[in-house]
Structure formats: C-alpha cells, structure tokens
mmCIF file of C-alpha atoms in Angstrom:
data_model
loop_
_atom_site.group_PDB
_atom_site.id
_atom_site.type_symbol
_atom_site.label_atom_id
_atom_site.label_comp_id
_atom_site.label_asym_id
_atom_site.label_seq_id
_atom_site.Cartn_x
_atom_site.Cartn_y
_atom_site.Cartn_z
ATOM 1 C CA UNK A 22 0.000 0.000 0.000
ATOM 2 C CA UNK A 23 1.604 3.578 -1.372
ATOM 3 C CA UNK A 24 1.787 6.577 1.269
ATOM 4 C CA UNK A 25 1.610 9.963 -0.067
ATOM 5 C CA UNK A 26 3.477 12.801 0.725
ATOM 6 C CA UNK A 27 1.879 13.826 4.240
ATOM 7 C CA UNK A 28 2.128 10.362 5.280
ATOM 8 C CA UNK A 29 -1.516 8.621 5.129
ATOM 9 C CA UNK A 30 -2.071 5.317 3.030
ATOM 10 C CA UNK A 31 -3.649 5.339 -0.487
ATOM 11 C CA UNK A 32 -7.450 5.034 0.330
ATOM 12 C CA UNK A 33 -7.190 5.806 3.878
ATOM 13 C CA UNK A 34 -9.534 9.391 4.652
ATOM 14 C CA UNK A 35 -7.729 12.418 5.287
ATOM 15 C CA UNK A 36 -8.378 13.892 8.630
ATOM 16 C CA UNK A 37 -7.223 17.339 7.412
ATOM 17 C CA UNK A 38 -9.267 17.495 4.288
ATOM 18 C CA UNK A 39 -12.837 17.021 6.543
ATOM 19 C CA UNK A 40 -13.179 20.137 7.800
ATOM 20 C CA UNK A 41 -12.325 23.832 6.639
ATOM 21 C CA UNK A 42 -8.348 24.556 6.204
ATOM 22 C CA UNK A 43 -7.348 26.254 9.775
ATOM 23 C CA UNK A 44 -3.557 26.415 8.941
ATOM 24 C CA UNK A 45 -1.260 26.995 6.496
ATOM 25 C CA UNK A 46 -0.263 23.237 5.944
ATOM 26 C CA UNK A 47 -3.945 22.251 5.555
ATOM 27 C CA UNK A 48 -4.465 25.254 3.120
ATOM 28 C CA UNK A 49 -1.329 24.048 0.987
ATOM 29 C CA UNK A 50 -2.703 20.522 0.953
ATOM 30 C CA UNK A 51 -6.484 22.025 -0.030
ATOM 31 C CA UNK A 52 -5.104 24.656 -2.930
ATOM 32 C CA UNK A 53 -5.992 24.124 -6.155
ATOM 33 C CA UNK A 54 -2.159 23.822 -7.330
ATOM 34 C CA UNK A 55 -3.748 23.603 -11.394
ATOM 35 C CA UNK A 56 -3.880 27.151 -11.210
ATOM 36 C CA UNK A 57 -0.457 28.360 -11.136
ATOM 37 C CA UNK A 58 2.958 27.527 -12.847
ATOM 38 C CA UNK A 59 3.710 24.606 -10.447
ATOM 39 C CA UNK A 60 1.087 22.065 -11.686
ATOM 40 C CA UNK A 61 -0.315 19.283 -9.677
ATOM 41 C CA UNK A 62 1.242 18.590 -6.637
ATOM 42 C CA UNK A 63 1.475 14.977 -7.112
ATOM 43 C CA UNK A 64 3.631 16.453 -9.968
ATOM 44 C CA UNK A 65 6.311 18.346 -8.118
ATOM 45 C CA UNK A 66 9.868 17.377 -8.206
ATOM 46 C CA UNK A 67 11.235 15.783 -4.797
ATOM 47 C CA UNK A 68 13.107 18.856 -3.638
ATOM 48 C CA UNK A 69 9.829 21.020 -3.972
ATOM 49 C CA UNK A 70 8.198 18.585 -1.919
ATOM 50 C CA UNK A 71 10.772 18.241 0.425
ATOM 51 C CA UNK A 72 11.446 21.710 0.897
ATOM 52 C CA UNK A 73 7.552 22.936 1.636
ATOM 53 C CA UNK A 74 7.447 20.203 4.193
ATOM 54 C CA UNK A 75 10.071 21.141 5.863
ATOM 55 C CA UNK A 76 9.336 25.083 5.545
ATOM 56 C CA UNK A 77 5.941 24.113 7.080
ATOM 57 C CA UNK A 78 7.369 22.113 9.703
ATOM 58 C CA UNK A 79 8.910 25.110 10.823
ATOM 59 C CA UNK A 80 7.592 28.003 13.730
ATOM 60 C CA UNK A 81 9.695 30.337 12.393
ATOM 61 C CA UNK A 82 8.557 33.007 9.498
ATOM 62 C CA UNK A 83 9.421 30.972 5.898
ATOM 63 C CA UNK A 84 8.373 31.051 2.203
ATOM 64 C CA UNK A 85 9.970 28.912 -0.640
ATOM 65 C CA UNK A 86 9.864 30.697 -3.490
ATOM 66 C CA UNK A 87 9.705 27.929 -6.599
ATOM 67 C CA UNK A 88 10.416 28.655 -10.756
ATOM 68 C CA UNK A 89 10.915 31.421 -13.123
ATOM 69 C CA UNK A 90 7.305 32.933 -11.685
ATOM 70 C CA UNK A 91 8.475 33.006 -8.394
ATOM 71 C CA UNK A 92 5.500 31.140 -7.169
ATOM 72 C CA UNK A 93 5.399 31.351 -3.311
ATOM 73 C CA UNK A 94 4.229 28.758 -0.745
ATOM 74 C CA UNK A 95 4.665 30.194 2.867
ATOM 75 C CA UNK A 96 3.726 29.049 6.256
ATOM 76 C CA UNK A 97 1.820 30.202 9.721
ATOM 77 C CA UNK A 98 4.436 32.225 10.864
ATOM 78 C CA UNK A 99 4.578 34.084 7.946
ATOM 79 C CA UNK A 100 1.019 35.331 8.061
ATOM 80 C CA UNK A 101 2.346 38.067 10.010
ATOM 81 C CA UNK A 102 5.423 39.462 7.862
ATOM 82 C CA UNK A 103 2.095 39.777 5.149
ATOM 83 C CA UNK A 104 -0.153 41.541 7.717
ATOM 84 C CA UNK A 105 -3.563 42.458 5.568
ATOM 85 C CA UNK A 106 -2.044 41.953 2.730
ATOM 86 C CA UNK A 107 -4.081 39.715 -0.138
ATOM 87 C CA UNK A 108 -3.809 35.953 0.450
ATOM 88 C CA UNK A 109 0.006 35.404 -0.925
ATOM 89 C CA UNK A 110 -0.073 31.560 -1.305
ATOM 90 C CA UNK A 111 0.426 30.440 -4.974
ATOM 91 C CA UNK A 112 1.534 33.945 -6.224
ATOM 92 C CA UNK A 113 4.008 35.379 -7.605
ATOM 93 C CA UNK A 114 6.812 37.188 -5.071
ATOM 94 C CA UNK A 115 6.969 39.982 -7.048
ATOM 95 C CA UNK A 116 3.532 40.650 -7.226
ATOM 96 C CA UNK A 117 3.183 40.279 -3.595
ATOM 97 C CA UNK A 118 6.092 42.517 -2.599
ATOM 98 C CA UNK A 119 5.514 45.226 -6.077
ATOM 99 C CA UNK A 120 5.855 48.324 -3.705
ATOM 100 C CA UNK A 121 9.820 46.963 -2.710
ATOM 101 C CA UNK A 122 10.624 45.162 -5.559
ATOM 102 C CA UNK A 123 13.070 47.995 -7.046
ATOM 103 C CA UNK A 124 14.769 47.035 -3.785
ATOM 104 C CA UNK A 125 14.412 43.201 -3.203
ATOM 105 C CA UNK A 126 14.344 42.313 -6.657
ATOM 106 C CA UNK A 127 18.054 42.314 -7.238
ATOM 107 C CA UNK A 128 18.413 40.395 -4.151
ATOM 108 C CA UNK A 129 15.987 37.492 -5.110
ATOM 109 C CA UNK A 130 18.171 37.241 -8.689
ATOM 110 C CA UNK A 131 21.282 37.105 -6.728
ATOM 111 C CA UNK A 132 19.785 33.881 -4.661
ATOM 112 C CA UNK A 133 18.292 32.149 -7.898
ATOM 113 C CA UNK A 134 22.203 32.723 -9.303
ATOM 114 C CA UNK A 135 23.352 30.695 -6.411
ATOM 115 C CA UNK A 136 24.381 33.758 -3.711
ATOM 116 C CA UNK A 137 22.529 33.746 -0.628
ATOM 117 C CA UNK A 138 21.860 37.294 0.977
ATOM 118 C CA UNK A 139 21.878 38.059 4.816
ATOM 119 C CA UNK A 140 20.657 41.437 6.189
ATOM 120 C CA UNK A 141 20.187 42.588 9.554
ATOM 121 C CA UNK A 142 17.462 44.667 10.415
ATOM 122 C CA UNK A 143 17.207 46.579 6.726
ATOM 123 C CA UNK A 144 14.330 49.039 6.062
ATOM 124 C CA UNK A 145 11.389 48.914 3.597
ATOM 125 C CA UNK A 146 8.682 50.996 3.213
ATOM 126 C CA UNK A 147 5.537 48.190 2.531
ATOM 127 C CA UNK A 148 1.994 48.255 1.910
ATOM 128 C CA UNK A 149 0.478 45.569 4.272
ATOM 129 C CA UNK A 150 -2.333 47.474 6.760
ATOM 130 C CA UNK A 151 -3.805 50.181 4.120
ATOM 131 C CA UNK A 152 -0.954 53.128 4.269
ATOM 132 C CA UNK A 153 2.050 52.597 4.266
ATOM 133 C CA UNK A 154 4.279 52.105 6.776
ATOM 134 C CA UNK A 155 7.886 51.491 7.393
ATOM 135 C CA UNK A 156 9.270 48.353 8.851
ATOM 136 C CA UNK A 157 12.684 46.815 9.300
ATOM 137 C CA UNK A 158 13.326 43.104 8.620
ATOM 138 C CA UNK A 159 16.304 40.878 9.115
ATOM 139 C CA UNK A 160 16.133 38.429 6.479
ATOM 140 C CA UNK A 161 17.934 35.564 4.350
ATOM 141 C CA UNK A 162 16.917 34.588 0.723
ATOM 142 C CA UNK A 163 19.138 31.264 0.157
ATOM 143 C CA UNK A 164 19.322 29.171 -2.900
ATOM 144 C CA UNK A 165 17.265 26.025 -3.151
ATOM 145 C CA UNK A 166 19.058 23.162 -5.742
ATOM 146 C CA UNK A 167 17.903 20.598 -7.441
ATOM 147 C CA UNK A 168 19.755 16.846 -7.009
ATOM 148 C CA UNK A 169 21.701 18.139 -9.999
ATOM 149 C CA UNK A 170 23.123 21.436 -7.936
ATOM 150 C CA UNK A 171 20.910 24.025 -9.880
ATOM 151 C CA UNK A 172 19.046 26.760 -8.387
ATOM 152 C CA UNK A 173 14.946 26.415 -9.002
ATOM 153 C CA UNK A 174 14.195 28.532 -6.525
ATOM 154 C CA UNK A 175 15.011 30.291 -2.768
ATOM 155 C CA UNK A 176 14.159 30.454 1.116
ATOM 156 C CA UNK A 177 13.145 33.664 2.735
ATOM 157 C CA UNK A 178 13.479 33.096 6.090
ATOM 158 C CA UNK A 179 12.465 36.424 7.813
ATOM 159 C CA UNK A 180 11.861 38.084 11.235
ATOM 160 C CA UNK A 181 10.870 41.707 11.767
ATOM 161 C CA UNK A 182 12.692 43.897 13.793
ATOM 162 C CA UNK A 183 10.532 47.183 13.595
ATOM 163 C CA UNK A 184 9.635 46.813 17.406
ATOM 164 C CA UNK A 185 13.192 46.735 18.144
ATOM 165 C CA UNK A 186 14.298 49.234 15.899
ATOM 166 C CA UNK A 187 11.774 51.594 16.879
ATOM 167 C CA UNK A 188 12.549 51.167 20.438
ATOM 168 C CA UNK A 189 15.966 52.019 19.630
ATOM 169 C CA UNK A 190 15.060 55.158 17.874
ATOM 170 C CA UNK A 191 13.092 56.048 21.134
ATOM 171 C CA UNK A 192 15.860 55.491 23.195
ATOM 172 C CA UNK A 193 17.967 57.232 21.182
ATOM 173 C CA UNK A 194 15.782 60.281 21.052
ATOM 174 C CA UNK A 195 15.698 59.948 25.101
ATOM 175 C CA UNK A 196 19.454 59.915 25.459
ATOM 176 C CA UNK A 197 19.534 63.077 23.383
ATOM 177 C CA UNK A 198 17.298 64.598 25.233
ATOM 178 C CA UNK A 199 19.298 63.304 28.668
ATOM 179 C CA UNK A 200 22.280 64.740 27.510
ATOM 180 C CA UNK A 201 20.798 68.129 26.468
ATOM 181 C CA UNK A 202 19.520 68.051 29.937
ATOM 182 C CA UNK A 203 22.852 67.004 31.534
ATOM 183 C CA UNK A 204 24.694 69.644 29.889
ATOM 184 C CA UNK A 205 22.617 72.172 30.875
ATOM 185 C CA UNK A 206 22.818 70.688 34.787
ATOM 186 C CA UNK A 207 26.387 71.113 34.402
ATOM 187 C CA UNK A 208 26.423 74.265 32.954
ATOM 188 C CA UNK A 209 24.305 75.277 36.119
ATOM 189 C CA UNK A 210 26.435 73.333 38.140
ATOM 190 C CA UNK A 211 29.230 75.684 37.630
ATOM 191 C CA UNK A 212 27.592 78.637 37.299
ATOM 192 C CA UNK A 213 26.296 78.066 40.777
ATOM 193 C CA UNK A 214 29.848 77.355 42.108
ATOM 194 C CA UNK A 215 31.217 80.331 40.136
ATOM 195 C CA UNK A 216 28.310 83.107 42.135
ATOM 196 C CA UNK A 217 29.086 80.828 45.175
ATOM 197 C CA UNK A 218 32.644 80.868 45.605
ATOM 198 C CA UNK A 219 33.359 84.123 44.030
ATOM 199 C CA UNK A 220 36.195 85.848 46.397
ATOM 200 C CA UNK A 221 36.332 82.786 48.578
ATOM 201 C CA UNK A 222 37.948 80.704 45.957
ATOM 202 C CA UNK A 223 41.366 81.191 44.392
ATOM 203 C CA UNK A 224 40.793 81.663 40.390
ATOM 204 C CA UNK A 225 43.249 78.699 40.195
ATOM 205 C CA UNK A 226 41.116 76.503 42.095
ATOM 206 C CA UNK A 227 37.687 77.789 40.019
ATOM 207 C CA UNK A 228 39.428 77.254 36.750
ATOM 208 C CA UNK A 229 40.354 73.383 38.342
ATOM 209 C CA UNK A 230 37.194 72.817 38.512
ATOM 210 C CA UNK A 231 35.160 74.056 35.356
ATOM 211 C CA UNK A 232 38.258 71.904 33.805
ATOM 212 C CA UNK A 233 36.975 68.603 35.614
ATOM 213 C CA UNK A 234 33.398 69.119 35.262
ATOM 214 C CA UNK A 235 34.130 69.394 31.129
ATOM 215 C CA UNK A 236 35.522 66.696 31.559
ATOM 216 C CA UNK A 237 32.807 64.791 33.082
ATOM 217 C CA UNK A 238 30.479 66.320 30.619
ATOM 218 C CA UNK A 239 32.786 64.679 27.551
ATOM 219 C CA UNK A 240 32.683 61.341 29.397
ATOM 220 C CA UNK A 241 28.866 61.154 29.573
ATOM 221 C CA UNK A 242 28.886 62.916 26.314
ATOM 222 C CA UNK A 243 30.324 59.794 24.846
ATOM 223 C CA UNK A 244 28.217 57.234 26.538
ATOM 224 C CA UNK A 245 25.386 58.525 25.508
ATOM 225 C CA UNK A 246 26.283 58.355 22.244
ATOM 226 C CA UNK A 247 26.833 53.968 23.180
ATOM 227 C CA UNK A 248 23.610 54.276 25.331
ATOM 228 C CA UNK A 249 25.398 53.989 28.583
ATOM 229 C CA UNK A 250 26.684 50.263 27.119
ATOM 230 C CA UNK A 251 29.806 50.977 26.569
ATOM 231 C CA UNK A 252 32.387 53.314 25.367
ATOM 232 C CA UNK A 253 35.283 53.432 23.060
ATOM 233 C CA UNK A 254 38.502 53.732 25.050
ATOM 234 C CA UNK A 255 39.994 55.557 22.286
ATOM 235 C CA UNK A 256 37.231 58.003 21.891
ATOM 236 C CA UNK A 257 37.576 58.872 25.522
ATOM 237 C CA UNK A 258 41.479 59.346 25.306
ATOM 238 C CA UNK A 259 40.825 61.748 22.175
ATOM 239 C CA UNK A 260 38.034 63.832 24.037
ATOM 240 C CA UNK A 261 40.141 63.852 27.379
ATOM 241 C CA UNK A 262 43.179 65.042 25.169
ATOM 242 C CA UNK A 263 42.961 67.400 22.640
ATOM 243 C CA UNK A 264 41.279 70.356 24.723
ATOM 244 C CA UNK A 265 45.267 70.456 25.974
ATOM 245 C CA UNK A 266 47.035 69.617 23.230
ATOM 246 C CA UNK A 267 46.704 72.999 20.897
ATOM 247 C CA UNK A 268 50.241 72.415 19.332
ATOM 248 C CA UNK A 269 49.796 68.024 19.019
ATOM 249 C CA UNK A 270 52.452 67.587 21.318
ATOM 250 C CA UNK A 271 50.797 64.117 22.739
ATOM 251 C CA UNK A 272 51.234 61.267 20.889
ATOM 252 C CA UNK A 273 49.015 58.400 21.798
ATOM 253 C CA UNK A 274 49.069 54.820 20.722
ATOM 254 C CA UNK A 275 47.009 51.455 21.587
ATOM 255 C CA UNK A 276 44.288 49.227 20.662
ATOM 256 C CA UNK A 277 40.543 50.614 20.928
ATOM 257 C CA UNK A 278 38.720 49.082 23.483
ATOM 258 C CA UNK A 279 35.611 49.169 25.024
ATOM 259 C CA UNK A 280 35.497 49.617 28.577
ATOM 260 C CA UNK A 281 32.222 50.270 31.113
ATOM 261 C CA UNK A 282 30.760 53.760 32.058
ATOM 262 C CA UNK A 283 32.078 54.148 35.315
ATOM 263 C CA UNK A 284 35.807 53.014 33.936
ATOM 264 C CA UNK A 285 34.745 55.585 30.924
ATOM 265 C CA UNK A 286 34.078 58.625 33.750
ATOM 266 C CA UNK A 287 37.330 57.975 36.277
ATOM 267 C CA UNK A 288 39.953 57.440 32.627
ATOM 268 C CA UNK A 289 38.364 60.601 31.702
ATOM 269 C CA UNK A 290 39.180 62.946 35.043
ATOM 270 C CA UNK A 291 42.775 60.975 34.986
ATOM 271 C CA UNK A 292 43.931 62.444 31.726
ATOM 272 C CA UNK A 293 42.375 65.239 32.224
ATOM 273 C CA UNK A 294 44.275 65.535 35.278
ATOM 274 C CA UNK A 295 47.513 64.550 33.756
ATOM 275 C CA UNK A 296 47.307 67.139 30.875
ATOM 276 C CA UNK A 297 46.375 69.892 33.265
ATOM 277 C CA UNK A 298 49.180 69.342 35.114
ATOM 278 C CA UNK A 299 51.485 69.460 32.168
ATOM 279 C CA UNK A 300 50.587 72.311 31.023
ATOM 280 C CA UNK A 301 51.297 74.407 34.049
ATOM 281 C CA UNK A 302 53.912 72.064 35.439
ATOM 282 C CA UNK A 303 55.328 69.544 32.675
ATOM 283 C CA UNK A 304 55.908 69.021 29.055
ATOM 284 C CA UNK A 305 53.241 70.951 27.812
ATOM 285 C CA UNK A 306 54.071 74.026 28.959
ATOM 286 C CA UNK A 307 56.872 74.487 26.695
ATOM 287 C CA UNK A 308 56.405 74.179 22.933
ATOM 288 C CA UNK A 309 59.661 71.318 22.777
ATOM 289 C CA UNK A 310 57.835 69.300 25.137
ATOM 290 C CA UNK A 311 56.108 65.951 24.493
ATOM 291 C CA UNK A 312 53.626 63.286 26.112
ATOM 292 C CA UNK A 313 53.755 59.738 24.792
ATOM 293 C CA UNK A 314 50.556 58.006 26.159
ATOM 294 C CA UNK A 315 50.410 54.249 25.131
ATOM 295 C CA UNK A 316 48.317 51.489 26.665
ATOM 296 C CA UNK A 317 48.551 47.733 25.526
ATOM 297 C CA UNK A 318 46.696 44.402 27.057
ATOM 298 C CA UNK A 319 49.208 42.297 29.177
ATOM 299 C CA UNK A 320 48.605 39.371 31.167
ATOM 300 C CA UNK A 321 45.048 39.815 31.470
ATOM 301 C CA UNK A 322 45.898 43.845 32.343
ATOM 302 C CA UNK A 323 45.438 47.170 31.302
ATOM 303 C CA UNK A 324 48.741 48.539 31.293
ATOM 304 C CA UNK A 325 48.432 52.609 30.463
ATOM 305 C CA UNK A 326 51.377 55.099 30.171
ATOM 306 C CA UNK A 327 52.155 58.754 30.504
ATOM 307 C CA UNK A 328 55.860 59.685 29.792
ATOM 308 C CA UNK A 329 56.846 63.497 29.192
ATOM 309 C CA UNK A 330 59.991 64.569 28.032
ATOM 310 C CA UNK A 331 61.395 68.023 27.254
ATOM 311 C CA UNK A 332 59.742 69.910 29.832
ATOM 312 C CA UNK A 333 61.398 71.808 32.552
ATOM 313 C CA UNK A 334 62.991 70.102 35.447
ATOM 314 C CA UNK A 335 60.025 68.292 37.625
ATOM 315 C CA UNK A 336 60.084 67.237 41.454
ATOM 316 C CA UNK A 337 57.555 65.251 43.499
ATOM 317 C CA UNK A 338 54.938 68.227 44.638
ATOM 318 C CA UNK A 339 55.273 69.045 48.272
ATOM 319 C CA UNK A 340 51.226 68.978 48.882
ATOM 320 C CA UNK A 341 49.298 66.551 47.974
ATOM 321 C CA UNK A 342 45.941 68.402 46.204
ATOM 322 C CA UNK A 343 42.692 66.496 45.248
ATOM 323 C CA UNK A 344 44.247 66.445 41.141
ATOM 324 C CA UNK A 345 47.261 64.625 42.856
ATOM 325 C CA UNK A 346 44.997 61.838 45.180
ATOM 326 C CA UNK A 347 42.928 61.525 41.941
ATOM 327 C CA UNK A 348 45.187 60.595 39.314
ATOM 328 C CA UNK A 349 47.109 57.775 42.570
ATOM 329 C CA UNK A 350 43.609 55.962 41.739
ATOM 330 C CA UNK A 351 44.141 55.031 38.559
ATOM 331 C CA UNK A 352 41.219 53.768 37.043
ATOM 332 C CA UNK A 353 39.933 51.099 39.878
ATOM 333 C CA UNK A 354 40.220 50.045 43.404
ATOM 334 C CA UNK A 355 42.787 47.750 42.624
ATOM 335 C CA UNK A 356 44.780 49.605 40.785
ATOM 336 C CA UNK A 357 48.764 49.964 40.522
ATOM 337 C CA UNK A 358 50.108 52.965 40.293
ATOM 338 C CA UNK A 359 53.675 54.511 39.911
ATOM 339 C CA UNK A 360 54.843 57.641 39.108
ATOM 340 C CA UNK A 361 58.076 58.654 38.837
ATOM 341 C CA UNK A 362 59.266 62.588 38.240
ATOM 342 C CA UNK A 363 62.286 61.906 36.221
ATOM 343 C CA UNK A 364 64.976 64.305 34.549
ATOM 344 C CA UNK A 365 63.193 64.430 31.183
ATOM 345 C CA UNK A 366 59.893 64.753 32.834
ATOM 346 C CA UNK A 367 56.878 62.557 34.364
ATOM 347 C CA UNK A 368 56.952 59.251 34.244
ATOM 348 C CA UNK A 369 53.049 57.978 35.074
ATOM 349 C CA UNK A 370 52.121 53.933 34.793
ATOM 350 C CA UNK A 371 48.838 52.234 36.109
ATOM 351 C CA UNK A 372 48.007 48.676 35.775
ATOM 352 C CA UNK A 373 44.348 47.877 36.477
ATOM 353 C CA UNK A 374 42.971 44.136 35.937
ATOM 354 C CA UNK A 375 41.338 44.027 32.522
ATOM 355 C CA UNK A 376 37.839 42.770 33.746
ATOM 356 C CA UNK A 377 37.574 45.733 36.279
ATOM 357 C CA UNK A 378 36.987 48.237 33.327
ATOM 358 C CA UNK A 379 34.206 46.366 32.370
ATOM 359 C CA UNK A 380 32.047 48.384 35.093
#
C-alpha cells in the first residue's frame, strides 16, 4: 500500500481534508495547485516537496519561493510578515512585494544565481495594513538546488525587527534629550559654584574645577552616544586630550577598546588631570615638550602610560591636592600605580585588571 506525501495510506480518509483549512499546511494541501505555474502537486519534483514540508514544519517566518514565476508557498508564521495583505499563497513574489521590488528584486536574482543574501534589520517601506508604513526586517533569501546542484528557486526566512528598531530610535531620542539636559545641569552646576565661591575661591582653584566638570560632561557625552553600554577607550582618550594639546604635542598609541561607564568617567578625570598638570607644570608648557601616552593588554591587564619629556625640570609636589589623590587611583580600586618625576619629565604607569573596566 503507497503513502503519499503527508504520510496517510492510499485510500485511507484524510483527517485534514474534513473540515475547513485552519492552517497553512492544511491550506497548501487544499489549494488548487492547477492554477499556477507549479502544476499538480502529485507532480512536483522531490526537492519542492521536500522543501515545503520542511518550511511548514517550521515556527519560524518561511516562504519557498519555486520557478521562473516566483510562485510562493509560505507558512503560519509568515502570516504576520504579510499583515492584511491579499492571500500570498500560490503567487508570484513579485507581485506580492511590487511596492519593494526595485529594492528586493536584485536580491531574489542574486539567490536564484546561487548567492545567498543576509541582512540585519534593513528598512522597507511596505503596503500591508492600508498606508504605508515602514518596517525593518532581518532576512535571508538562500538558494534552493535541485539533485543536480541548480538553483529552481530560494528560502526567505524572515523576522521583523521594527519593534526593536523603533525602540531604539526612542531610546535614542531619550538619550539626546538626557544629555541636552545634563549639559545644561552642568552648565548650572558651575555657574552656581562660580556666584558661590566668588572671592572665597582662588581663580586657580575655580578654573580646576570648570576643567573637571568638562571633563565629566565629555565622558557622559560619549556614553550617551553607546547608550550607557559601553564606550570606546579611544574616543575617551581623544576627548580627554585634545582640549590640551593645541600644538599636538601628545602622541598616543594602543588598541581601541571598550570599557564600562564608570571606567569611561574615572579614565576621563585621569587624563584630564595629567594634561592639566602638564601644562602648568610639565611638558606641555613648553612648545619642545612631548607626552607619549600608550596602553597595551598584558597578562590579562590594562597597562596605560604617561611619559613626558622636554619639559622643565620636575620634582615630586610638596602637597598633595585632590588632582594629585585623583590621578594615585588610577582607574579602579585595585589599581597599581607609579609615578616617577624623572629628569626628562613625568613618568606615570597604572596597571588595572582588565575585567575591572568592564564596570
């Protein structure tokens, strides 16, 4: 006794077939397959078969798209990539994505020519609930073969990402707005402390200050920009840097990294420390001098350098100010820190262990 292709014996009733088609596999096995380019299914090739089975089998959104018409079978969870849009099965892709084809079209020729296309989260602008409306999608069209290796037709496997994408947008839109807000907190911030401590505070000591709250500001300036995730260890080093460095006499060198906001914040107020005090004390205050700042991964450490040369003579500083106790933190709790006030100028190390900057 012969078993057809959903796996009941010749003769035996179909359960399926006795009531109204509820799901995509029972409305494949009920469609009239005489009316489009494919033919009777009893008719299609092997892989055909194969592949719809499978494709229905599956919970995530599929279509196989079959032949030089591009006819599409497709299964439950691709009901909602279609939304409201007129019953796709047995038509032709193109028809049922016209308003994107200028854009997918190219990409559905590249997969019957035997190159699969992945894309994360790309953009279309589809007609699916009445107006239209823009939605992102992360999709794969890949070849399907024949025994004989050639390409009959493809696999869109799909998901949307619109929810996530708008989200991000949001967020992104909220950051923008926190760090309008934040800048104009620090902006009060020192305005305050500037009516406050007028006459009571030495201008050196005012101007010490508006430096370290910029750079603050720069620091959260950049993690907004990486939603508070993470930030670019370069970036930071280039924001902490070049309000010093009018003549590019610092020279920096290392691998970017990403390290975590509150590593992002104390790096920042450390260089910021380090160039302030060059430029009244070190290197930088003389147009021959230089800084070589360099950092490198070793032994599971952050190992960061500050080494001036051709400044004027240095010596340890006889009090110890609040610039001095916060650059001897280095950029963690268990930091190592040396610093050595050589002939040719400042010699600053700290070693921090590599997981700690992940905070």
């Amino acid at each position: 006794m012969e078993i057809d292709d959903e796996g009941f014996r010749s003769g035996e009733e179909h359960p399926r077939r006795t009531a109204a088609p509820d799901n995509m596999r029972e409305r494949v096995d009920a469609f009239d397959w005489t009316t489009t380019p494919l033919g009777p299914r009893a008719n299609w090739p092997s892989e055909l078969k194969i592949a719809v089975r499978q494709m229905l089998d599956s919970s995530f959104p599929k279509a196989v798209v079959w032949g030089k018409n591009l006819t599409t079978i497709h299964n439950d969870a691709f009901l909602s990539i279609l939304g409201a849009k007129p019953d796709a099965l047995g038509r032709s892709f193109a028809d049922i994505w016209s308003e994107v084809w200028e854009t997918i079209g190219p990409m559905v020729e590249r997969a019957y020519a035997g190159i699969p296309t992945y894309i994360e989260d790309f953009p279309l602008t589809i007609e699916r609930s009445g107006p239209e409306e823009r939605a992102w999608f992360t999709f794969c069209y890949s070849p399907l073969r024949m025994a004989d290796g050639s390409v009959t037709g493809m696999l869109d496997t799909v998901v949307e990402t619109t929810g996530k994408m708008r989200a991000q947008a949001e967020l992104a839109l909220v950051n923008a707005e926190l760090g309008h807000r934040l800048k104009n907190t620090l902006t009060l911030v020192q305005a305050i402390a500037g009516q406050t401590l007028r006459g009571a505070a030495e201008p050196e000591a005012m101007e010490a200050f508006s430096s370290r709250l910029a750079a603050l500001a720069q620091a959260h300036d950049i993690l907004l920009r990486q939603n508070w995730s993470a930030a670019s260890f370069y970036q930071i080093v280039v924001a902490s840097i070049e309000p010093h460095d009018a003549l590019g006499q610092v020279a920096f060198d290392g691998p970017d990294l990403h390290i975590g906001s509150r590593a992002a914040v104390t790096l920042s107020l450390m260089l910021n420390e380090l160039a302030t005090n060059a430029i009244k004390y070190g290197a930088l205050s003389r147009p021959t001098g230089k800084v070589a700042l360099f950092w490198k991964i070793d032994a599971g450490e952050l190992h960061l350098c500050w080494h001036e040369t051709g400044g004027p003579k240095v010596s340890e500083p006889i009090r110890v100010g609040f610039g001095s106790r916060l650059i001897d933190m280095g950029l963690g709790g268990t930091s190592t820190v040396e610093r050595r006030y050589e002939a040719e100028g400042l010699k600053f190390d700290v070693r921090v262990p590599w997981e700690e900057l992940a905070n």
